[in-house]
Amino acid sequence: MGKKADIELLIQGVNLGFFFTKKDDSDKESLTEKLDECAGQRQLFQQALKSLLVLIKDFSFDIKELDADKFKKQMDTLSGEFSLSNKISRIEAAFDSGKDAIINYINNKKSYFKERENELKSIIDLLTKGLSVINEENIEFNQKIYDKSIAIGNITLLDDIKKIKDSIKSEVEHMQVVIREKQTSGQRQIEILTRELNALKCDLEKAQTASMTDGLTGAYNRLAMDNYLEKLVDKSVISNAPFALLMMDVDNFKKINDSYGHQIGDSVLVALIRQCKELIRKEDFLARYGGEEFTLILPNASLKNAVKKGTEICRAIELSCYVLGEKFGDQKLSFTISVGISTFQKGDTVKTVTERADNALYLAKKTGKNKVVTEKELK
């Protein structure tokens, strides 16, 4: 029974457990307005709570020791309860559970940062001791220079001008040797530290890149895609920023592998990514979703723009031809892809927006392949 039907029953005095007297039309309109206002307030509160949960997730940082991924999933679950549940008791239970999770995480975070603060103090103490050693070396160097200056000063006590000249020359030469040794030692230490720092920086960049990219195609991997999409959804919850998700799959890929071998199959995937990179913007996010399936995320793109881009990629792949090499008599191979597209909608999660794109892709494969299907075509 709908909201207006409930109002009619109340106004007509139907017995719903209480006795009501019949009201005039003005009371009916007033009650309808209040119910509409309550519904609007409820939606506003839901959106505000979801936005706050997104901000809390950002506050969590990506700290493995604090199990940040688990905490983020808890916040996503809580956000889903606020969106889907209409029962006050269920929402209240979810809020109590989520509140405890937030408090526990904050307490753990405080303890973690306290431990890191203590570790930082230890590092500062260690550096201080290291600086004191360097300072001792400088004191020793300064002492040598001072001794030489005293020696030069004492030379003036000599009577013979030639002896004074020869002695000054000798002491200055000794002083120059000491200074050069100090400069060489300092420069050598700087060069060693610079090389070690550059090597560490290079290793870190390689490790970061390797952890985010697919080893075969050079596209982003599934983990990087999940993290990027989660951040994009969170951003869109707060700012309603649009984005489109394209799921792309190589048609008849098993047949290619069976006919030519996995090495040629791998080359097909590499060729697909190379072709896509030539057609997308710098800010677009291209990732290998799994097997022969890839995702393309277009920030700030409408469904119309996403269809245009998906169609462009489809046609470019279809019109391309690849030489297989001497082993296959320089035979040429062509292949096609199917594309499913979804866009971010109000109330979406990573799961829902991905599922719609995946279902659209399935429909594209089912209805002929080598085509673009959008979420609008899903029944």
XYZ file of N, CA and C in Angstrom, residues 205-358:
462
model
N 60.672 3.199 -6.787
C 59.825 3.502 -7.937
C 59.517 2.253 -8.737
N 60.521 1.377 -8.897
C 60.312 0.121 -9.627
C 59.320 -0.774 -8.887
N 59.474 -0.834 -7.557
C 58.575 -1.668 -6.751
C 57.142 -1.143 -6.815
N 56.995 0.188 -6.744
C 55.660 0.790 -6.818
C 55.021 0.537 -8.174
N 55.826 0.695 -9.233
C 55.309 0.461 -10.585
C 54.929 -0.995 -10.783
N 55.806 -1.913 -10.321
C 55.544 -3.343 -10.472
C 54.294 -3.773 -9.719
N 54.052 -3.164 -8.570
C 52.895 -3.548 -7.767
C 51.584 -3.053 -8.368
N 51.659 -2.105 -9.302
C 50.459 -1.503 -9.859
C 50.193 -1.879 -11.316
N 51.159 -2.524 -11.980
C 51.008 -2.781 -13.406
C 50.975 -4.266 -13.718
N 50.342 -4.583 -14.844
C 50.295 -5.943 -15.345
C 51.602 -6.240 -16.074
N 52.239 -7.336 -15.707
C 53.560 -7.645 -16.245
C 53.582 -7.867 -17.741
N 52.504 -8.366 -18.317
C 52.479 -8.667 -19.755
C 52.199 -7.432 -20.599
N 51.120 -6.727 -20.294
C 50.643 -5.650 -21.172
C 51.142 -4.260 -20.793
N 51.578 -4.090 -19.552
C 51.999 -2.764 -19.106
C 50.845 -1.888 -18.659
N 49.609 -2.399 -18.778
C 48.454 -1.662 -18.249
C 48.426 -1.800 -16.736
N 47.584 -1.020 -16.072
C 47.418 -1.192 -14.631
C 46.824 -2.572 -14.346
N 47.098 -3.108 -13.150
C 46.562 -4.419 -12.797
C 45.232 -4.290 -12.052
N 44.672 -5.439 -11.673
C 43.351 -5.457 -11.040
C 43.365 -4.718 -9.703
N 44.427 -4.890 -8.918
C 44.509 -4.216 -7.617
C 44.497 -2.709 -7.780
N 45.297 -2.211 -8.723
C 45.339 -0.766 -8.966
C 43.989 -0.262 -9.448
N 43.327 -1.058 -10.282
C 42.012 -0.674 -10.796
C 40.988 -0.596 -9.674
N 40.983 -1.610 -8.778
C 40.038 -1.611 -7.658
C 40.239 -0.392 -6.775
N 41.505 -0.075 -6.470
C 41.798 1.080 -5.616
C 41.384 2.388 -6.278
N 41.667 2.508 -7.569
C 41.328 3.736 -8.295
C 39.812 3.904 -8.377
N 39.120 2.819 -8.696
C 37.664 2.885 -8.844
C 36.998 3.201 -7.507
N 37.536 2.654 -6.428
C 36.975 2.930 -5.097
C 37.106 4.412 -4.757
N 38.273 4.986 -5.044
C 38.475 6.410 -4.778
C 37.573 7.273 -5.655
N 37.366 6.837 -6.893
C 36.520 7.592 -7.812
C 35.061 7.570 -7.360
N 34.603 6.409 -6.895
C 33.232 6.296 -6.386
C 33.055 7.162 -5.146
N 34.031 7.113 -4.238
C 33.960 7.948 -3.030
C 33.901 9.433 -3.381
N 34.715 9.831 -4.338
C 34.721 11.231 -4.776
C 33.370 11.615 -5.376
N 32.791 10.694 -6.161
C 31.517 10.973 -6.815
C 30.370 11.034 -5.819
N 30.471 10.264 -4.721
C 29.439 10.312 -3.676
C 29.348 11.714 -3.087
N 30.506 12.353 -2.917
C 30.541 13.686 -2.303
C 30.240 14.787 -3.318
N 30.858 14.710 -4.499
C 30.779 15.825 -5.456
C 29.902 15.549 -6.668
N 29.351 14.318 -6.762
C 28.549 13.927 -7.930
C 29.331 14.052 -9.231
N 30.648 13.850 -9.160
C 31.483 13.906 -10.363
C 31.209 12.671 -11.221
N 30.892 12.857 -12.501
C 30.553 11.707 -13.348
C 31.797 10.933 -13.786
N 31.619 9.666 -14.095
C 32.655 8.879 -14.755
C 31.995 7.692 -15.435
N 32.687 7.142 -16.432
C 32.177 5.991 -17.177
C 33.148 4.833 -17.034
N 32.595 3.624 -17.005
C 33.396 2.406 -16.892
C 33.134 1.534 -18.113
N 34.188 1.226 -18.870
C 34.093 0.367 -20.039
C 34.751 -0.971 -19.738
N 33.997 -2.055 -19.896
C 34.544 -3.403 -19.773
C 34.767 -3.929 -21.188
N 36.005 -4.320 -21.501
C 36.350 -4.759 -22.859
C 36.868 -6.193 -22.816
N 36.433 -6.987 -23.798
C 36.824 -8.391 -23.834
C 37.145 -8.788 -25.277
N 38.258 -9.513 -25.465
C 38.653 -9.970 -26.799
C 37.705 -11.088 -27.247
N 37.112 -10.929 -28.409
C 36.182 -11.940 -28.934
C 36.942 -13.188 -29.393
N 36.374 -14.355 -29.071
C 36.927 -15.638 -29.529
C 38.403 -15.811 -29.155
N 38.758 -15.356 -27.967
C 40.169 -15.413 -27.570
C 40.646 -16.852 -27.390
N 39.803 -17.724 -26.900
C 40.180 -19.130 -26.724
C 40.541 -19.758 -28.073
N 39.781 -19.397 -29.094
C 40.051 -19.926 -30.434
C 41.417 -19.462 -30.936
N 41.763 -18.202 -30.631
C 43.081 -17.675 -31.022
C 44.183 -18.461 -30.333
N 44.021 -18.708 -29.040
C 45.016 -19.478 -28.294
C 45.133 -20.904 -28.824
N 43.988 -21.523 -29.081
C 43.995 -22.913 -29.565
C 44.606 -23.021 -30.956
N 44.400 -22.011 -31.790
C 44.872 -22.059 -33.179
C 46.341 -21.680 -33.317
N 46.786 -20.705 -32.528
C 48.125 -20.168 -32.729
C 49.042 -20.304 -31.507
N 48.491 -20.669 -30.366
C 49.310 -20.808 -29.168
C 49.202 -19.600 -28.251
N 49.598 -19.801 -27.008
C 49.463 -18.746 -25.995
C 50.383 -17.555 -26.251
N 51.512 -17.798 -26.916
C 52.420 -16.683 -27.191
C 51.763 -15.666 -28.125
N 51.071 -16.166 -29.156
C 50.338 -15.267 -30.055
C 49.178 -14.620 -29.295
N 48.526 -15.400 -28.409
C 47.446 -14.846 -27.592
C 47.934 -13.688 -26.740
N 49.120 -13.848 -26.151
C 49.700 -12.756 -25.358
C 49.980 -11.532 -26.231
N 50.455 -11.788 -27.448
C 50.752 -10.680 -28.364
C 49.488 -9.917 -28.734
N 48.375 -10.637 -28.830
C 47.089 -9.991 -29.126
C 46.716 -9.032 -28.001
N 46.896 -9.466 -26.762
C 46.566 -8.609 -25.616
C 47.464 -7.369 -25.579
N 48.749 -7.572 -25.867
C 49.685 -6.445 -25.892
C 49.294 -5.457 -26.988
N 48.907 -5.994 -28.168
C 48.499 -5.133 -29.282
C 47.241 -4.346 -28.940
N 46.301 -4.988 -28.234
C 45.076 -4.303 -27.828
C 45.379 -3.115 -26.927
N 46.224 -3.326 -25.943
C 46.566 -2.246 -25.007
C 47.311 -1.128 -25.719
N 48.209 -1.496 -26.625
C 48.956 -0.470 -27.362
C 47.999 0.389 -28.189
N 47.012 -0.260 -28.821
C 46.032 0.465 -29.628
C 45.172 1.386 -28.759
N 44.754 0.881 -27.587
C 43.924 1.680 -26.678
C 44.660 2.916 -26.185
N 45.933 2.751 -25.848
C 46.712 3.863 -25.314
C 46.833 4.999 -26.324
N 46.789 4.664 -27.602
C 46.883 5.693 -28.639
C 45.581 6.481 -28.783
N 44.494 5.936 -28.238
C 43.176 6.545 -28.443
C 42.583 7.197 -27.196
N 43.232 7.029 -26.041
C 42.648 7.551 -24.805
C 43.411 8.780 -24.307
N 42.786 9.481 -23.372
C 43.390 10.677 -22.781
C 44.402 10.297 -21.696
N 45.191 11.268 -21.325
C 46.195 11.039 -20.291
C 45.558 10.690 -18.956
N 44.406 11.293 -18.651
C 43.764 11.065 -17.352
C 42.920 9.793 -17.314
N 42.723 9.139 -18.464
C 41.947 7.896 -18.486
C 42.749 6.751 -17.869
N 42.032 5.782 -17.304
C 42.672 4.710 -16.528
C 42.402 3.372 -17.218
N 43.463 2.760 -17.749
C 43.362 1.498 -18.493
C 43.981 0.376 -17.666
N 43.213 -0.700 -17.441
C 43.700 -1.775 -16.573
C 43.292 -3.142 -17.120
N 44.097 -4.137 -16.771
C 43.752 -5.528 -17.100
C 42.912 -6.079 -15.958
N 41.670 -6.426 -16.273
C 40.733 -6.898 -15.259
C 40.966 -8.371 -14.932
N 41.377 -9.124 -15.936
C 41.648 -10.551 -15.751
C 41.575 -11.267 -17.072
N 42.536 -12.179 -17.349
C 42.520 -12.912 -18.604
C 42.576 -11.978 -19.793
N 41.572 -12.096 -20.705
C 41.514 -11.236 -21.885
C 40.533 -10.084 -21.693
N 40.179 -9.796 -20.447
C 39.213 -8.739 -20.149
C 39.923 -7.521 -19.550
N 39.561 -6.339 -20.061
C 40.203 -5.099 -19.635
C 39.146 -4.061 -19.269
N 39.539 -3.096 -18.459
C 38.649 -2.004 -18.090
C 39.262 -0.674 -18.503
N 38.409 0.233 -18.904
C 38.824 1.596 -19.210
C 37.905 2.538 -18.436
N 38.489 3.325 -17.557
C 37.714 4.259 -16.739
C 37.933 5.671 -17.280
N 36.827 6.355 -17.590
C 36.887 7.698 -18.160
C 36.338 8.713 -17.155
N 37.206 9.396 -16.419
C 36.727 10.405 -15.462
C 36.016 11.549 -16.180
N 34.974 12.080 -15.545
C 34.223 13.235 -16.068
C 33.654 12.985 -17.462
N 33.274 11.730 -17.730
C 32.717 11.389 -19.045
C 31.252 10.989 -18.907
N 30.437 11.435 -19.840
C 29.030 11.053 -19.888
C 28.893 9.719 -20.613
N 27.692 9.146 -20.582
C 27.442 7.888 -21.286
C 27.636 8.079 -22.789
N 27.207 9.220 -23.309
C 27.352 9.503 -24.728
C 28.821 9.522 -25.142
N 29.651 10.192 -24.353
C 31.087 10.253 -24.651
C 31.743 8.882 -24.527
N 31.287 8.107 -23.542
C 31.847 6.776 -23.338
C 31.518 5.864 -24.517
N 30.284 5.953 -25.025
C 29.888 5.160 -26.197
C 30.743 5.546 -27.410
N 30.959 6.826 -27.573
C 31.780 7.309 -28.690
C 33.196 6.742 -28.599
N 33.767 6.766 -27.400
C 35.125 6.246 -27.225
C 35.157 4.728 -27.404
N 34.180 4.017 -26.840
C 34.129 2.571 -26.996
C 33.992 2.158 -28.449
N 33.159 2.858 -29.196
C 32.966 2.570 -30.622
C 34.244 2.850 -31.406
N 34.924 3.923 -31.060
C 36.186 4.274 -31.727
C 37.227 3.175 -31.537
N 37.332 2.664 -30.306
C 38.288 1.597 -30.018
C 37.905 0.315 -30.753
N 36.610 -0.009 -30.747
C 36.107 -1.204 -31.439
C 36.484 -1.182 -32.914
N 36.238 -0.051 -33.555
C 36.502 0.061 -34.994
C 38.011 0.005 -35.276
N 38.794 0.657 -34.436
C 40.250 0.669 -34.644
C 40.822 -0.738 -34.534
N 40.336 -1.520 -33.562
C 40.804 -2.898 -33.402
C 40.365 -3.751 -34.584
N 39.124 -3.589 -35.011
C 38.591 -4.383 -36.118
C 39.367 -4.145 -37.408
N 39.795 -2.916 -37.657
C 40.468 -2.559 -38.905
C 41.970 -2.833 -38.879
N 42.500 -3.241 -37.730
C 43.938 -3.507 -37.613
C 44.252 -4.948 -38.012
N 45.458 -5.133 -38.559
C 45.901 -6.463 -38.992
C 47.309 -6.685 -38.446
N 47.586 -7.908 -37.959
C 48.868 -8.192 -37.328
C 49.530 -9.387 -38.008
N 50.801 -9.210 -38.391
C 51.566 -10.279 -39.035
C 52.073 -11.232 -37.960
N 51.832 -12.540 -38.149
C 52.169 -13.530 -37.120
C 53.621 -13.987 -37.166
N 54.352 -13.707 -38.259
C 55.756 -14.076 -38.315
C 56.016 -15.303 -39.173
N 57.308 -15.646 -39.306
C 57.732 -16.727 -40.199
C 57.130 -18.072 -39.811
N 56.961 -18.316 -38.539
C 56.430 -19.597 -38.071
C 55.071 -19.895 -38.697
N 54.294 -18.856 -38.959
C 52.963 -19.022 -39.547
C 52.916 -18.484 -40.982
N 54.094 -18.452 -41.596
C 54.158 -18.022 -42.991
C 53.736 -16.587 -43.186
N 54.065 -15.743 -42.227
C 53.690 -14.319 -42.264
C 52.186 -14.127 -42.442
N 51.437 -15.092 -41.931
C 49.980 -14.995 -41.974
C 49.510 -13.792 -41.162
N 48.428 -13.171 -41.600
C 47.901 -11.993 -40.908
C 46.708 -12.372 -40.038
N 46.645 -11.739 -38.876
C 45.574 -12.019 -37.918
C 44.815 -10.744 -37.582
N 43.515 -10.837 -37.624
C 42.657 -9.743 -37.163
C 41.779 -10.268 -36.033
N 41.387 -9.398 -35.136
C 40.491 -9.792 -34.046
C 39.589 -8.622 -33.701
N 38.578 -8.899 -32.912
C 37.632 -7.854 -32.499
C 37.434 -7.901 -30.991
N 36.789 -6.874 -30.465
C 36.476 -6.834 -29.041
C 35.010 -6.453 -28.856
N 34.469 -6.818 -27.711
C 33.140 -6.387 -27.296
C 33.291 -5.468 -26.090
N 32.365 -4.511 -25.962
C 32.477 -3.498 -24.908
C 31.139 -3.341 -24.182
N 31.185 -3.319 -22.857
C 30.020 -3.005 -22.036
C 30.289 -1.745 -21.236
N 29.302 -0.857 -21.155
C 29.535 0.456 -20.532
C 28.506 0.740 -19.441
N 28.993 1.268 -18.324
C 28.124 1.800 -17.278
C 28.651 3.165 -16.866
N 27.805 3.964 -16.236
C 28.221 5.258 -15.693
C 27.810 5.331 -14.230
N 28.487 6.163 -13.489
C 28.175 6.303 -12.069
C 26.798 6.917 -11.888
N 25.983 6.248 -11.064
C 24.651 6.735 -10.730
C 24.578 6.996 -9.227
N 23.698 7.868 -8.824
C 23.530 8.176 -7.408
C 23.215 6.904 -6.627
N 23.933 6.656 -5.559
C 23.738 5.457 -4.751
C 24.605 4.293 -5.176
N 25.419 4.478 -6.231
C 26.267 3.395 -6.728
C 27.396 3.058 -5.760
N 27.825 1.803 -5.803
C 29.044 1.346 -5.148
C 29.963 0.813 -6.243
N 31.196 0.449 -5.856
C 32.119 -0.145 -6.834
C 31.489 -1.393 -7.444
N 30.844 -2.178 -6.603
C 30.238 -3.433 -7.064
C 29.117 -3.190 -8.059
N 28.213 -2.256 -7.771
C 27.044 -2.060 -8.634
C 27.421 -1.470 -9.986
N 28.330 -0.504 -10.002
C 28.707 0.114 -11.273
C 29.511 -0.873 -12.122
N 30.293 -1.733 -11.467
C 31.057 -2.758 -12.190
C 30.129 -3.839 -12.736
N 29.155 -4.240 -11.935
C 28.226 -5.290 -12.371
C 27.436 -4.855 -13.606
N 27.003 -3.593 -13.651
C 26.247 -3.131 -14.812
C 27.100 -3.145 -16.077
N 28.356 -2.735 -15.953
C 29.250 -2.763 -17.119
C 29.507 -4.201 -17.556
N 29.672 -5.096 -16.582
C 29.921 -6.510 -16.884
C 28.696 -7.149 -17.545
